[in-house]
Amino acid sequence: MSRSIGLAHIIRHDDGTSSGVWGIYTLQSAFQPIFAFREGKLSVAAFEGLIRPFRDGEPQSPMSFFSTCPAADRLHIEALTRTLHLLNAGACLPQEASIFVNFDPSVFTERAVADNALREMRLVLHEAGIDPGRVVCEVTEQRPASQETLHGFVAALKGNGFRIAVDDYGADDSDINRIKELKPDIVKFDAHWITQLMESGAGFALLTSMVKSFEAQGIRTVFEGIEEGWQLELAEKSGASMVQGFVLARPELAPTSFRVFGEDGPSPAADSASSVPAAAPHTARAAKAFGRRGTR
């Protein structure tokens, strides 16, 4: 099998982690934990891979990096960022945790492109020692050139053991159609939208109803952008499966301290949202263990 585009731009380090190189930029992985509600506790269930670009050793915003990349290079950069996250996940994350990686549907212009991306994923996972069942392929909101190509690619991902997440769900007609068409395993709710709904009784009732509807279909839910204790409490009351946000842990550059959560049985858990005020010492301890490196 030929060497993948992503692996061709990878630099290996003595600590087992990797960085990427694209033009004048050095790329690093940051990981943010995603927590699950389990028996009144919060425990680490997954991590989302986030790209962190550097230029001449100085951090740059991901948005500014991607805005400088020509459209013709986007497919290769997408492959590189996924490769980087998977290699670093294999090197420094708990072995039982799921890993969320992003896919931009707009780069899959034809079936051959999607098939090649799938071959590269298998090659990288073999090198990283990661089972496909741990990988959640997060489909972002951009529209592909062909819906048929996207649906075929998603079906191929599922057929190879990957799970699918729809990102930035906000209950618009287009979002509802994405759920019907892609039949994902996980739905990640848009952070701004859920915050708005949480601010009124009627909005929270709607949010709870949608969570219950997804759960009844076997679709797990993630609330993103949880930054306040009251949001965490309402997320638990709504029945959401998982939560992600600064109130729990910020992204941390690889190599991370997150592996300690998988060394001695169950992951150390913060107390449930319903007892956030009383759990301040535990929350502080978890925050210290997770570290505060990196930004969104």
PDB file of C-alpha atoms in Angstrom, residues 67-225:
ATOM      1  CA  SER A  67      -8.187  30.711   5.521  1.00  0.00           C
ATOM      2  CA  THR A  68      -4.691  30.852   4.006  1.00  0.00           C
ATOM      3  CA  CYS A  69      -4.957  27.362   2.500  1.00  0.00           C
ATOM      4  CA  PRO A  70      -5.964  27.214  -1.180  1.00  0.00           C
ATOM      5  CA  ALA A  71      -9.153  25.284  -1.863  1.00  0.00           C
ATOM      6  CA  ALA A  72      -7.154  22.816  -3.975  1.00  0.00           C
ATOM      7  CA  ASP A  73      -5.127  21.841  -0.875  1.00  0.00           C
ATOM      8  CA  ARG A  74      -8.065  21.369   1.474  1.00  0.00           C
ATOM      9  CA  LEU A  75      -8.439  17.644   0.827  1.00  0.00           C
ATOM     10  CA  HIS A  76      -4.767  17.017   1.661  1.00  0.00           C
ATOM     11  CA  ILE A  77      -4.891  19.209   4.776  1.00  0.00           C
ATOM     12  CA  GLU A  78      -8.006  17.390   5.983  1.00  0.00           C
ATOM     13  CA  ALA A  79      -6.143  14.091   5.605  1.00  0.00           C
ATOM     14  CA  LEU A  80      -3.120  15.491   7.431  1.00  0.00           C
ATOM     15  CA  THR A  81      -5.095  16.766  10.417  1.00  0.00           C
ATOM     16  CA  ARG A  82      -6.943  13.456  10.849  1.00  0.00           C
ATOM     17  CA  THR A  83      -3.671  11.540  10.551  1.00  0.00           C
ATOM     18  CA  LEU A  84      -2.057  13.756  13.154  1.00  0.00           C
ATOM     19  CA  HIS A  85      -4.901  13.349  15.646  1.00  0.00           C
ATOM     20  CA  LEU A  86      -5.075   9.577  15.271  1.00  0.00           C
ATOM     21  CA  LEU A  87      -1.331   9.073  15.669  1.00  0.00           C
ATOM     22  CA  ASN A  88      -1.270  11.273  18.768  1.00  0.00           C
ATOM     23  CA  ALA A  89      -4.371   9.600  20.172  1.00  0.00           C
ATOM     24  CA  GLY A  90      -2.633   6.249  19.861  1.00  0.00           C
ATOM     25  CA  ALA A  91       0.418   7.644  21.619  1.00  0.00           C
ATOM     26  CA  CYS A  92      -1.067   9.552  24.549  1.00  0.00           C
ATOM     27  CA  LEU A  93      -4.772   8.902  25.186  1.00  0.00           C
ATOM     28  CA  PRO A  94      -6.452   6.171  27.261  1.00  0.00           C
ATOM     29  CA  GLN A  95      -6.902   3.065  25.134  1.00  0.00           C
ATOM     30  CA  GLU A  96     -10.603   2.686  25.901  1.00  0.00           C
ATOM     31  CA  ALA A  97     -11.603   6.264  24.968  1.00  0.00           C
ATOM     32  CA  SER A  98     -13.368   7.149  21.715  1.00  0.00           C
ATOM     33  CA  ILE A  99     -11.768   9.710  19.398  1.00  0.00           C
ATOM     34  CA  PHE A 100     -13.752  12.329  17.465  1.00  0.00           C
ATOM     35  CA  VAL A 101     -12.182  13.497  14.179  1.00  0.00           C
ATOM     36  CA  ASN A 102     -13.672  15.966  11.707  1.00  0.00           C
ATOM     37  CA  PHE A 103     -14.660  15.412   8.095  1.00  0.00           C
ATOM     38  CA  ASP A 104     -15.547  18.295   5.770  1.00  0.00           C
ATOM     39  CA  PRO A 105     -18.093  16.895   3.276  1.00  0.00           C
ATOM     40  CA  SER A 106     -17.301  19.597   0.713  1.00  0.00           C
ATOM     41  CA  VAL A 107     -13.927  18.003  -0.141  1.00  0.00           C
ATOM     42  CA  PHE A 108     -15.475  14.701  -1.220  1.00  0.00           C
ATOM     43  CA  THR A 109     -16.218  15.658  -4.795  1.00  0.00           C
ATOM     44  CA  GLU A 110     -16.501  12.101  -6.142  1.00  0.00           C
ATOM     45  CA  ARG A 111     -16.598   8.487  -4.991  1.00  0.00           C
ATOM     46  CA  ALA A 112     -12.920   7.833  -5.811  1.00  0.00           C
ATOM     47  CA  VAL A 113     -11.875  10.642  -3.443  1.00  0.00           C
ATOM     48  CA  ALA A 114     -13.953   9.170  -0.637  1.00  0.00           C
ATOM     49  CA  ASP A 115     -12.602   5.663  -1.258  1.00  0.00           C
ATOM     50  CA  ASN A 116      -9.037   6.935  -1.093  1.00  0.00           C
ATOM     51  CA  ALA A 117      -9.748   8.743   2.190  1.00  0.00           C
ATOM     52  CA  LEU A 118     -11.060   5.498   3.633  1.00  0.00           C
ATOM     53  CA  ARG A 119      -7.945   3.572   2.555  1.00  0.00           C
ATOM     54  CA  GLU A 120      -5.755   6.196   4.205  1.00  0.00           C
ATOM     55  CA  MET A 121      -7.767   5.983   7.425  1.00  0.00           C
ATOM     56  CA  ARG A 122      -7.200   2.229   7.596  1.00  0.00           C
ATOM     57  CA  LEU A 123      -3.465   2.653   7.037  1.00  0.00           C
ATOM     58  CA  VAL A 124      -3.142   5.310   9.732  1.00  0.00           C
ATOM     59  CA  LEU A 125      -5.220   3.365  12.244  1.00  0.00           C
ATOM     60  CA  HIS A 126      -3.040   0.303  11.725  1.00  0.00           C
ATOM     61  CA  GLU A 127       0.064   2.392  12.383  1.00  0.00           C
ATOM     62  CA  ALA A 128      -1.512   4.047  15.452  1.00  0.00           C
ATOM     63  CA  GLY A 129      -2.820   0.765  16.872  1.00  0.00           C
ATOM     64  CA  ILE A 130      -6.394   2.057  17.077  1.00  0.00           C
ATOM     65  CA  ASP A 131      -9.476  -0.049  16.414  1.00  0.00           C
ATOM     66  CA  PRO A 132     -11.974   1.592  14.010  1.00  0.00           C
ATOM     67  CA  GLY A 133     -14.700   1.158  16.626  1.00  0.00           C
ATOM     68  CA  ARG A 134     -13.029   3.852  18.748  1.00  0.00           C
ATOM     69  CA  VAL A 135     -13.238   6.460  15.979  1.00  0.00           C
ATOM     70  CA  VAL A 136     -16.203   8.814  15.630  1.00  0.00           C
ATOM     71  CA  CYS A 137     -16.239  10.565  12.256  1.00  0.00           C
ATOM     72  CA  GLU A 138     -17.710  14.004  12.872  1.00  0.00           C
ATOM     73  CA  VAL A 139     -19.474  15.375   9.783  1.00  0.00           C
ATOM     74  CA  THR A 140     -19.270  19.167   9.809  1.00  0.00           C
ATOM     75  CA  GLU A 141     -21.929  21.508   8.468  1.00  0.00           C
ATOM     76  CA  GLN A 142     -20.382  22.206   5.030  1.00  0.00           C
ATOM     77  CA  ARG A 143     -22.285  20.766   2.110  1.00  0.00           C
ATOM     78  CA  PRO A 144     -20.625  18.233  -0.204  1.00  0.00           C
ATOM     79  CA  ALA A 145     -20.540  18.607  -3.968  1.00  0.00           C
ATOM     80  CA  SER A 146     -22.702  15.493  -4.172  1.00  0.00           C
ATOM     81  CA  GLN A 147     -25.151  14.246  -1.562  1.00  0.00           C
ATOM     82  CA  GLU A 148     -24.931  10.798  -3.159  1.00  0.00           C
ATOM     83  CA  THR A 149     -21.157  10.769  -2.683  1.00  0.00           C
ATOM     84  CA  LEU A 150     -21.497  11.805   0.957  1.00  0.00           C
ATOM     85  CA  HIS A 151     -24.122   9.161   1.693  1.00  0.00           C
ATOM     86  CA  GLY A 152     -21.980   6.509   0.023  1.00  0.00           C
ATOM     87  CA  PHE A 153     -18.931   7.580   2.014  1.00  0.00           C
ATOM     88  CA  VAL A 154     -20.836   7.574   5.306  1.00  0.00           C
ATOM     89  CA  ALA A 155     -22.159   4.097   4.495  1.00  0.00           C
ATOM     90  CA  ALA A 156     -18.593   2.946   3.785  1.00  0.00           C
ATOM     91  CA  LEU A 157     -17.385   4.398   7.085  1.00  0.00           C
ATOM     92  CA  LYS A 158     -20.098   2.525   8.947  1.00  0.00           C
ATOM     93  CA  GLY A 159     -19.303  -0.633   7.003  1.00  0.00           C
ATOM     94  CA  ASN A 160     -15.691  -0.421   8.161  1.00  0.00           C
ATOM     95  CA  GLY A 161     -16.650  -0.128  11.804  1.00  0.00           C
ATOM     96  CA  PHE A 162     -16.498   3.652  12.265  1.00  0.00           C
ATOM     97  CA  ARG A 163     -19.224   5.618  14.024  1.00  0.00           C
ATOM     98  CA  ILE A 164     -20.819   8.795  12.670  1.00  0.00           C
ATOM     99  CA  ALA A 165     -21.579  12.064  14.457  1.00  0.00           C
ATOM    100  CA  VAL A 166     -23.475  15.023  13.029  1.00  0.00           C
ATOM    101  CA  ASP A 167     -21.964  18.295  14.262  1.00  0.00           C
ATOM    102  CA  ASP A 168     -23.542  21.666  15.099  1.00  0.00           C
ATOM    103  CA  TYR A 169     -27.128  20.431  15.237  1.00  0.00           C
ATOM    104  CA  GLY A 170     -29.568  23.326  15.616  1.00  0.00           C
ATOM    105  CA  ALA A 171     -32.989  21.934  14.652  1.00  0.00           C
ATOM    106  CA  ASP A 172     -33.207  23.780  11.325  1.00  0.00           C
ATOM    107  CA  ASP A 173     -34.859  21.903   8.484  1.00  0.00           C
ATOM    108  CA  SER A 174     -31.428  21.183   6.999  1.00  0.00           C
ATOM    109  CA  ASP A 175     -30.249  19.713  10.312  1.00  0.00           C
ATOM    110  CA  ILE A 176     -33.302  17.491  10.624  1.00  0.00           C
ATOM    111  CA  ASN A 177     -32.763  16.259   7.072  1.00  0.00           C
ATOM    112  CA  ARG A 178     -29.118  15.461   7.841  1.00  0.00           C
ATOM    113  CA  ILE A 179     -30.221  13.215  10.693  1.00  0.00           C
ATOM    114  CA  LYS A 180     -32.752  11.423   8.503  1.00  0.00           C
ATOM    115  CA  GLU A 181     -30.284  10.965   5.652  1.00  0.00           C
ATOM    116  CA  LEU A 182     -27.107  10.037   7.524  1.00  0.00           C
ATOM    117  CA  LYS A 183     -28.638   8.084  10.437  1.00  0.00           C
ATOM    118  CA  PRO A 184     -25.764   8.984  12.778  1.00  0.00           C
ATOM    119  CA  ASP A 185     -24.760   7.295  16.007  1.00  0.00           C
ATOM    120  CA  ILE A 186     -24.247  10.632  17.761  1.00  0.00           C
ATOM    121  CA  VAL A 187     -25.603  14.179  17.425  1.00  0.00           C
ATOM    122  CA  LYS A 188     -23.581  17.122  18.746  1.00  0.00           C
ATOM    123  CA  PHE A 189     -25.834  20.073  19.582  1.00  0.00           C
ATOM    124  CA  ASP A 190     -24.707  23.561  18.597  1.00  0.00           C
ATOM    125  CA  ALA A 191     -23.350  25.374  21.665  1.00  0.00           C
ATOM    126  CA  HIS A 192     -24.990  28.747  20.966  1.00  0.00           C
ATOM    127  CA  TRP A 193     -28.358  27.166  20.206  1.00  0.00           C
ATOM    128  CA  ILE A 194     -28.533  25.049  23.365  1.00  0.00           C
ATOM    129  CA  THR A 195     -27.519  28.035  25.510  1.00  0.00           C
ATOM    130  CA  GLN A 196     -30.422  30.019  24.076  1.00  0.00           C
ATOM    131  CA  LEU A 197     -32.859  27.186  24.758  1.00  0.00           C
ATOM    132  CA  MET A 198     -31.623  26.757  28.319  1.00  0.00           C
ATOM    133  CA  GLU A 199     -32.485  30.373  29.124  1.00  0.00           C
ATOM    134  CA  SER A 200     -36.261  29.789  29.074  1.00  0.00           C
ATOM    135  CA  GLY A 201     -38.585  27.135  30.403  1.00  0.00           C
ATOM    136  CA  ALA A 202     -40.189  26.562  26.997  1.00  0.00           C
ATOM    137  CA  GLY A 203     -36.804  26.322  25.319  1.00  0.00           C
ATOM    138  CA  PHE A 204     -35.529  23.828  27.855  1.00  0.00           C
ATOM    139  CA  ALA A 205     -38.671  21.717  27.421  1.00  0.00           C
ATOM    140  CA  LEU A 206     -38.050  21.630  23.659  1.00  0.00           C
ATOM    141  CA  LEU A 207     -34.413  20.689  24.212  1.00  0.00           C
ATOM    142  CA  THR A 208     -35.381  17.867  26.565  1.00  0.00           C
ATOM    143  CA  SER A 209     -37.972  16.588  24.115  1.00  0.00           C
ATOM    144  CA  MET A 210     -35.431  16.474  21.281  1.00  0.00           C
ATOM    145  CA  VAL A 211     -32.885  14.646  23.426  1.00  0.00           C
ATOM    146  CA  LYS A 212     -35.512  12.042  24.357  1.00  0.00           C
ATOM    147  CA  SER A 213     -36.482  11.653  20.700  1.00  0.00           C
ATOM    148  CA  PHE A 214     -32.889  10.996  19.655  1.00  0.00           C
ATOM    149  CA  GLU A 215     -32.281   8.610  22.545  1.00  0.00           C
ATOM    150  CA  ALA A 216     -35.404   6.666  21.572  1.00  0.00           C
ATOM    151  CA  GLN A 217     -33.843   6.219  18.114  1.00  0.00           C
ATOM    152  CA  GLY A 218     -30.609   4.936  19.622  1.00  0.00           C
ATOM    153  CA  ILE A 219     -28.781   8.210  18.890  1.00  0.00           C
ATOM    154  CA  ARG A 220     -26.554   9.539  21.661  1.00  0.00           C
ATOM    155  CA  THR A 221     -26.340  13.293  22.243  1.00  0.00           C
ATOM    156  CA  VAL A 222     -23.483  15.659  23.081  1.00  0.00           C
ATOM    157  CA  PHE A 223     -23.910  19.206  24.414  1.00  0.00           C
ATOM    158  CA  GLU A 224     -20.927  21.331  23.346  1.00  0.00           C
ATOM    159  CA  GLY A 225     -19.715  24.629  24.763  1.00  0.00           C
TER     160      GLY A 225
END
